[in-house]
């Protein structure tokens, strides 16, 4: 049985004051929910304060990225150990903005995935195709390449210790959500690809959908058999929207098997 997960990706938004206000508005409403897992990923400088406010709550702390190296002379880097120290449970890895804007490679994402596990964090590996890739019929080959890089470096069992987020790049921040069926098709492909290496890992694997998830479309997406929750960008910055999405995960049927 897979328990749904909703994670908010605050990206590079807000201030110290607005981050505090946002988590304080989210916590009491999510406290009443108990059938899914919840997390927020604030910007690095606000992890401390958001972590303090949310300590002991049912909203876990996550980071948006981590360094692929352990420690030492990597100016600007933030290590997995530091994030664990600050109370993080999750770390996003290979988000499309890291890949597309900052030139992060499949190999770097695989190294980061390994670092997260090494330091006791649950990596949320983001995969997904651009619009040009979808139109060229390359969705599956792109997602397979991104997944395989991690399997090759970390092993199939390591996939079972993390979470996958399918985020079509054309749906991120565009207001253009994948249809529930489009999401389901790629989620089923991902699960199938992992199943080829390890069936039990694949069946238990949490696969999130991300890309313009809102209060108004979350329930339909979460109703698909292979959609185990969401990674939420823009809508996670509005407490009521985010809480409504958390509620949709709470109300969705638990998925026994794809
Ligand atoms: P969005 O972002 O919900 O604003 O489309 C999702 C993400 O980038 O994780």
Tab-separated table of C-alpha atoms and ligand atoms in Angstrom:
chain	number	residue	atom	x	y	z
A	1	UNK	CA	0.000	0.000	0.000
A	2	UNK	CA	1.345	3.415	-0.959
A	3	UNK	CA	0.698	6.426	1.254
A	4	UNK	CA	0.350	9.638	-0.702
A	5	UNK	CA	2.825	12.509	-0.345
A	6	UNK	CA	2.302	16.210	-1.052
A	7	UNK	CA	5.448	18.355	-1.091
A	8	UNK	CA	5.511	22.125	-1.570
A	9	UNK	CA	8.439	23.549	-3.520
A	10	UNK	CA	8.673	27.200	-2.539
A	11	UNK	CA	11.507	27.800	-5.050
A	12	UNK	CA	13.291	31.183	-4.686
A	13	UNK	CA	10.216	32.979	-3.371
A	14	UNK	CA	9.291	34.985	-0.319
A	15	UNK	CA	11.111	36.456	2.636
A	16	UNK	CA	11.901	35.404	6.176
A	17	UNK	CA	8.654	36.988	7.369
A	18	UNK	CA	6.486	35.524	4.595
A	19	UNK	CA	8.025	32.042	5.027
A	20	UNK	CA	7.193	32.127	8.729
A	21	UNK	CA	3.685	33.353	8.031
A	22	UNK	CA	3.138	30.672	5.363
A	23	UNK	CA	4.206	27.733	7.518
A	24	UNK	CA	2.192	29.086	10.440
A	25	UNK	CA	-0.903	29.261	8.246
A	26	UNK	CA	-0.371	25.734	6.871
A	27	UNK	CA	0.388	23.831	10.076
A	28	UNK	CA	-2.881	24.025	12.020
A	29	UNK	CA	-4.925	23.061	8.952
A	30	UNK	CA	-2.725	20.131	7.948
A	31	UNK	CA	-2.533	18.937	11.568
A	32	UNK	CA	-6.023	17.477	11.193
A	33	UNK	CA	-4.968	15.309	8.231
A	34	UNK	CA	-3.521	11.901	8.970
A	35	UNK	CA	-3.816	9.692	5.889
A	36	UNK	CA	-0.991	11.131	3.771
A	37	UNK	CA	2.501	12.609	4.172
A	38	UNK	CA	3.216	16.303	3.832
A	39	UNK	CA	6.368	18.378	3.338
A	40	UNK	CA	7.533	21.873	2.422
A	41	UNK	CA	10.816	22.814	0.766
A	42	UNK	CA	11.695	26.440	1.636
A	43	UNK	CA	14.744	28.301	0.294
A	44	UNK	CA	17.997	27.313	2.083
A	45	UNK	CA	18.264	30.429	4.317
A	46	UNK	CA	14.770	29.839	5.716
A	47	UNK	CA	15.145	26.122	6.495
A	48	UNK	CA	16.123	26.928	10.080
A	49	UNK	CA	13.158	29.081	10.918
A	50	UNK	CA	10.592	26.975	9.039
A	51	UNK	CA	12.078	23.885	10.681
A	52	UNK	CA	11.742	25.437	14.118
A	53	UNK	CA	8.129	26.419	13.578
A	54	UNK	CA	7.179	23.020	12.115
A	55	UNK	CA	9.121	20.866	14.565
A	56	UNK	CA	6.981	18.044	15.925
A	57	UNK	CA	4.249	18.670	13.327
A	58	UNK	CA	3.118	16.392	10.509
A	59	UNK	CA	4.692	18.679	7.893
A	60	UNK	CA	8.241	17.538	7.180
A	61	UNK	CA	11.064	19.782	6.038
A	62	UNK	CA	12.746	19.390	2.663
A	63	UNK	CA	15.510	21.147	0.734
A	64	UNK	CA	15.294	22.130	-2.924
A	65	UNK	CA	18.758	20.882	-3.809
A	66	UNK	CA	21.986	19.609	-2.265
A	67	UNK	CA	25.632	19.414	-3.257
A	68	UNK	CA	26.883	16.272	-4.984
A	69	UNK	CA	30.026	16.309	-2.822
A	70	UNK	CA	30.538	15.460	0.825
A	71	UNK	CA	32.245	18.521	2.304
A	72	UNK	CA	35.159	20.857	1.804
A	73	UNK	CA	36.095	23.472	-0.781
A	74	UNK	CA	32.839	23.766	-2.730
A	75	UNK	CA	31.935	27.433	-2.378
A	76	UNK	CA	28.197	27.941	-2.324
A	77	UNK	CA	27.506	24.259	-1.845
A	78	UNK	CA	25.141	22.898	0.810
A	79	UNK	CA	25.846	19.317	1.818
A	80	UNK	CA	23.458	16.515	2.665
A	81	UNK	CA	24.958	16.395	6.165
A	82	UNK	CA	24.171	20.096	6.700
A	83	UNK	CA	20.601	19.595	5.554
A	84	UNK	CA	20.139	16.614	7.853
A	85	UNK	CA	21.594	18.752	10.641
A	86	UNK	CA	18.953	21.401	9.985
A	87	UNK	CA	16.160	18.861	10.350
A	88	UNK	CA	15.477	18.128	6.677
A	89	UNK	CA	13.871	14.818	5.844
A	90	UNK	CA	13.636	15.304	2.068
A	91	UNK	CA	15.784	16.820	-0.676
A	92	UNK	CA	14.696	17.543	-4.232
A	93	UNK	CA	17.195	16.227	-6.756
A	94	UNK	CA	17.451	17.138	-10.430
A	95	UNK	CA	14.537	19.568	-10.567
A	96	UNK	CA	14.048	20.716	-14.161
A	97	UNK	CA	15.060	24.269	-13.203
A	98	UNK	CA	18.359	22.901	-11.869
A	99	UNK	CA	18.817	20.882	-15.049
A	100	UNK	CA	17.615	23.521	-17.517
A	101	UNK	CA	18.819	26.807	-16.015
A	102	UNK	CA	21.883	25.662	-14.069
A	103	UNK	CA	23.063	22.969	-16.459
A	104	UNK	CA	22.814	20.089	-14.001
A	105	UNK	CA	23.562	16.788	-15.722
A	106	UNK	CA	22.004	13.353	-15.217
A	107	UNK	CA	25.280	12.310	-13.633
A	108	UNK	CA	25.248	15.211	-11.130
A	109	UNK	CA	21.656	14.365	-10.222
A	110	UNK	CA	22.674	10.747	-9.651
A	111	UNK	CA	25.528	11.838	-7.372
A	112	UNK	CA	23.170	14.124	-5.432
A	113	UNK	CA	20.695	11.263	-5.071
A	114	UNK	CA	23.433	9.132	-3.540
A	115	UNK	CA	24.509	11.956	-1.213
A	116	UNK	CA	20.951	12.433	0.044
A	117	UNK	CA	20.665	8.737	0.910
A	118	UNK	CA	24.079	8.710	2.507
A	119	UNK	CA	22.968	11.419	4.927
A	120	UNK	CA	19.604	9.900	5.756
A	121	UNK	CA	17.530	12.207	3.559
A	122	UNK	CA	14.815	10.937	1.244
A	123	UNK	CA	15.689	12.157	-2.248
A	124	UNK	CA	12.808	13.262	-4.477
A	125	UNK	CA	14.202	12.692	-7.960
A	126	UNK	CA	12.553	14.942	-10.543
A	127	UNK	CA	12.292	13.703	-14.119
A	128	UNK	CA	10.400	14.970	-17.138
A	129	UNK	CA	10.507	16.010	-20.749
A	130	UNK	CA	10.384	19.417	-22.436
A	131	UNK	CA	7.610	20.308	-24.861
A	132	UNK	CA	9.933	19.754	-27.835
A	133	UNK	CA	10.847	16.328	-26.510
A	134	UNK	CA	7.171	15.395	-26.004
A	135	UNK	CA	6.291	16.572	-29.509
A	136	UNK	CA	9.173	14.545	-30.906
A	137	UNK	CA	7.766	11.445	-29.181
A	138	UNK	CA	10.772	11.292	-26.859
A	139	UNK	CA	8.979	11.477	-23.467
A	140	UNK	CA	9.729	7.898	-22.481
A	141	UNK	CA	13.315	7.889	-23.681
A	142	UNK	CA	14.091	11.130	-21.795
A	143	UNK	CA	12.499	9.902	-18.567
A	144	UNK	CA	14.233	6.532	-18.947
A	145	UNK	CA	17.625	8.214	-19.415
A	146	UNK	CA	17.131	10.375	-16.309
A	147	UNK	CA	16.052	7.368	-14.223
A	148	UNK	CA	18.688	5.008	-15.549
A	149	UNK	CA	21.504	7.404	-14.595
A	150	UNK	CA	20.466	7.037	-10.942
A	151	UNK	CA	19.882	3.289	-11.134
A	152	UNK	CA	23.297	2.844	-12.739
A	153	UNK	CA	25.125	4.822	-10.066
A	154	UNK	CA	23.102	4.000	-6.947
A	155	UNK	CA	21.409	0.672	-7.794
A	156	UNK	CA	17.727	-0.272	-8.148
A	157	UNK	CA	17.315	-0.812	-4.403
A	158	UNK	CA	18.273	2.846	-3.836
A	159	UNK	CA	15.270	3.889	-5.923
A	160	UNK	CA	13.123	2.227	-3.276
A	161	UNK	CA	14.570	4.526	-0.626
A	162	UNK	CA	13.581	7.642	-2.534
A	163	UNK	CA	10.624	9.218	-4.280
A	164	UNK	CA	10.236	9.992	-7.992
A	165	UNK	CA	8.489	13.141	-9.200
A	166	UNK	CA	7.335	13.177	-12.816
A	167	UNK	CA	7.302	16.831	-13.824
A	168	UNK	CA	6.797	17.551	-17.516
A	169	UNK	CA	8.782	20.749	-18.080
A	170	UNK	CA	6.003	22.210	-20.247
A	171	UNK	CA	3.601	21.984	-17.305
A	172	UNK	CA	5.816	23.665	-14.694
A	173	UNK	CA	4.699	27.171	-13.818
A	174	UNK	CA	2.734	27.426	-17.061
A	175	UNK	CA	-0.781	26.763	-15.802
A	176	UNK	CA	-0.853	23.930	-18.346
A	177	UNK	CA	-1.337	20.735	-16.341
A	178	UNK	CA	-0.836	17.288	-17.834
A	179	UNK	CA	-4.174	15.518	-18.091
A	180	UNK	CA	-4.665	12.811	-15.480
A	181	UNK	CA	-4.262	10.238	-18.275
A	182	UNK	CA	-1.035	11.814	-19.576
A	183	UNK	CA	0.362	11.739	-16.042
A	184	UNK	CA	-0.841	8.166	-15.461
A	185	UNK	CA	0.777	6.954	-18.705
A	186	UNK	CA	4.222	8.265	-17.760
A	187	UNK	CA	3.865	7.165	-14.127
A	188	UNK	CA	3.023	3.644	-15.306
A	189	UNK	CA	6.034	3.747	-17.614
A	190	UNK	CA	8.301	4.773	-14.707
A	191	UNK	CA	6.929	2.039	-12.461
A	192	UNK	CA	7.337	-0.494	-15.246
A	193	UNK	CA	10.919	0.499	-15.872
A	194	UNK	CA	11.805	0.107	-12.198
A	195	UNK	CA	9.834	-3.161	-12.062
A	196	UNK	CA	12.090	-4.585	-14.746
A	197	UNK	CA	14.951	-4.222	-12.244
A	198	UNK	CA	13.039	-4.920	-9.027
A	199	UNK	CA	9.313	-5.601	-8.918
A	200	UNK	CA	8.838	-5.112	-5.184
A	201	UNK	CA	10.654	-1.791	-5.206
A	202	UNK	CA	8.474	-0.655	-8.116
A	203	UNK	CA	5.215	-1.575	-6.422
A	204	UNK	CA	6.069	0.301	-3.239
A	205	UNK	CA	7.588	3.309	-5.033
A	206	UNK	CA	6.001	6.726	-4.459
A	207	UNK	CA	5.674	8.561	-7.786
A	208	UNK	CA	4.529	12.188	-7.544
A	209	UNK	CA	3.154	14.326	-10.328
A	210	UNK	CA	4.294	17.959	-10.571
A	211	UNK	CA	3.392	20.750	-12.972
A	212	UNK	CA	0.617	23.284	-12.314
A	213	UNK	CA	-1.136	21.184	-9.684
A	214	UNK	CA	-3.850	23.302	-8.066
A	215	UNK	CA	-6.675	22.809	-5.586
A	216	UNK	CA	-9.001	22.460	-8.582
A	217	UNK	CA	-7.197	19.607	-10.364
A	218	UNK	CA	-5.431	17.716	-7.552
A	219	UNK	CA	-8.232	15.245	-6.798
A	220	UNK	CA	-8.461	14.080	-10.437
A	221	UNK	CA	-4.702	13.616	-10.674
A	222	UNK	CA	-4.461	11.827	-7.316
A	223	UNK	CA	-7.253	9.454	-8.361
A	224	UNK	CA	-5.029	7.865	-11.028
A	225	UNK	CA	-3.674	4.476	-9.955
A	226	UNK	CA	0.028	5.334	-10.335
A	227	UNK	CA	-0.116	8.933	-9.083
A	228	UNK	CA	0.933	8.865	-5.433
A	229	UNK	CA	0.730	12.578	-4.679
A	230	UNK	CA	2.169	15.830	-5.948
A	231	UNK	CA	5.114	18.195	-6.007
A	232	UNK	CA	3.555	21.633	-5.858
A	233	UNK	CA	5.244	24.882	-6.918
A	234	UNK	CA	3.150	28.051	-7.309
A	235	UNK	CA	0.120	26.728	-5.432
A	236	UNK	CA	2.263	25.838	-2.420
A	237	UNK	CA	2.864	29.545	-1.758
A	238	UNK	CA	-0.802	30.127	-0.963
A	239	UNK	CA	-1.703	28.434	2.315
A	240	UNK	CA	-5.341	27.699	1.475
A	241	UNK	CA	-4.473	26.300	-1.967
A	242	UNK	CA	-1.736	24.092	-0.557
A	243	UNK	CA	-3.953	22.857	2.273
A	244	UNK	CA	-6.727	22.043	-0.220
A	245	UNK	CA	-4.227	19.951	-2.207
A	246	UNK	CA	-3.141	18.224	1.012
A	247	UNK	CA	-6.798	17.471	1.664
A	248	UNK	CA	-7.197	15.989	-1.815
A	249	UNK	CA	-4.367	13.575	-0.962
A	250	UNK	CA	-6.011	12.782	2.360
A	251	UNK	CA	-9.304	11.985	0.613
A	252	UNK	CA	-7.823	10.035	-2.305
A	253	UNK	CA	-8.091	6.289	-2.152
A	254	UNK	CA	-4.892	4.569	-1.107
A	255	UNK	CA	-3.450	2.707	-4.037
A	256	UNK	CA	-2.861	-0.938	-3.422
A	257	UNK	CA	-1.319	-1.867	-6.708
A	258	UNK	CA	-0.813	-0.358	-10.140
B	1	LIG	P1	4.336	24.500	-10.465
B	1	LIG	O1	5.804	23.954	-10.146
B	1	LIG	O2	3.389	23.779	-9.532
B	1	LIG	O3	4.410	25.970	-10.173
B	1	LIG	O4	4.048	24.195	-11.885
B	1	LIG	C1	6.037	22.591	-9.857
B	1	LIG	C2	7.505	22.356	-9.609
B	1	LIG	O5	8.345	22.998	-10.246
B	1	LIG	O6	7.878	21.522	-8.775
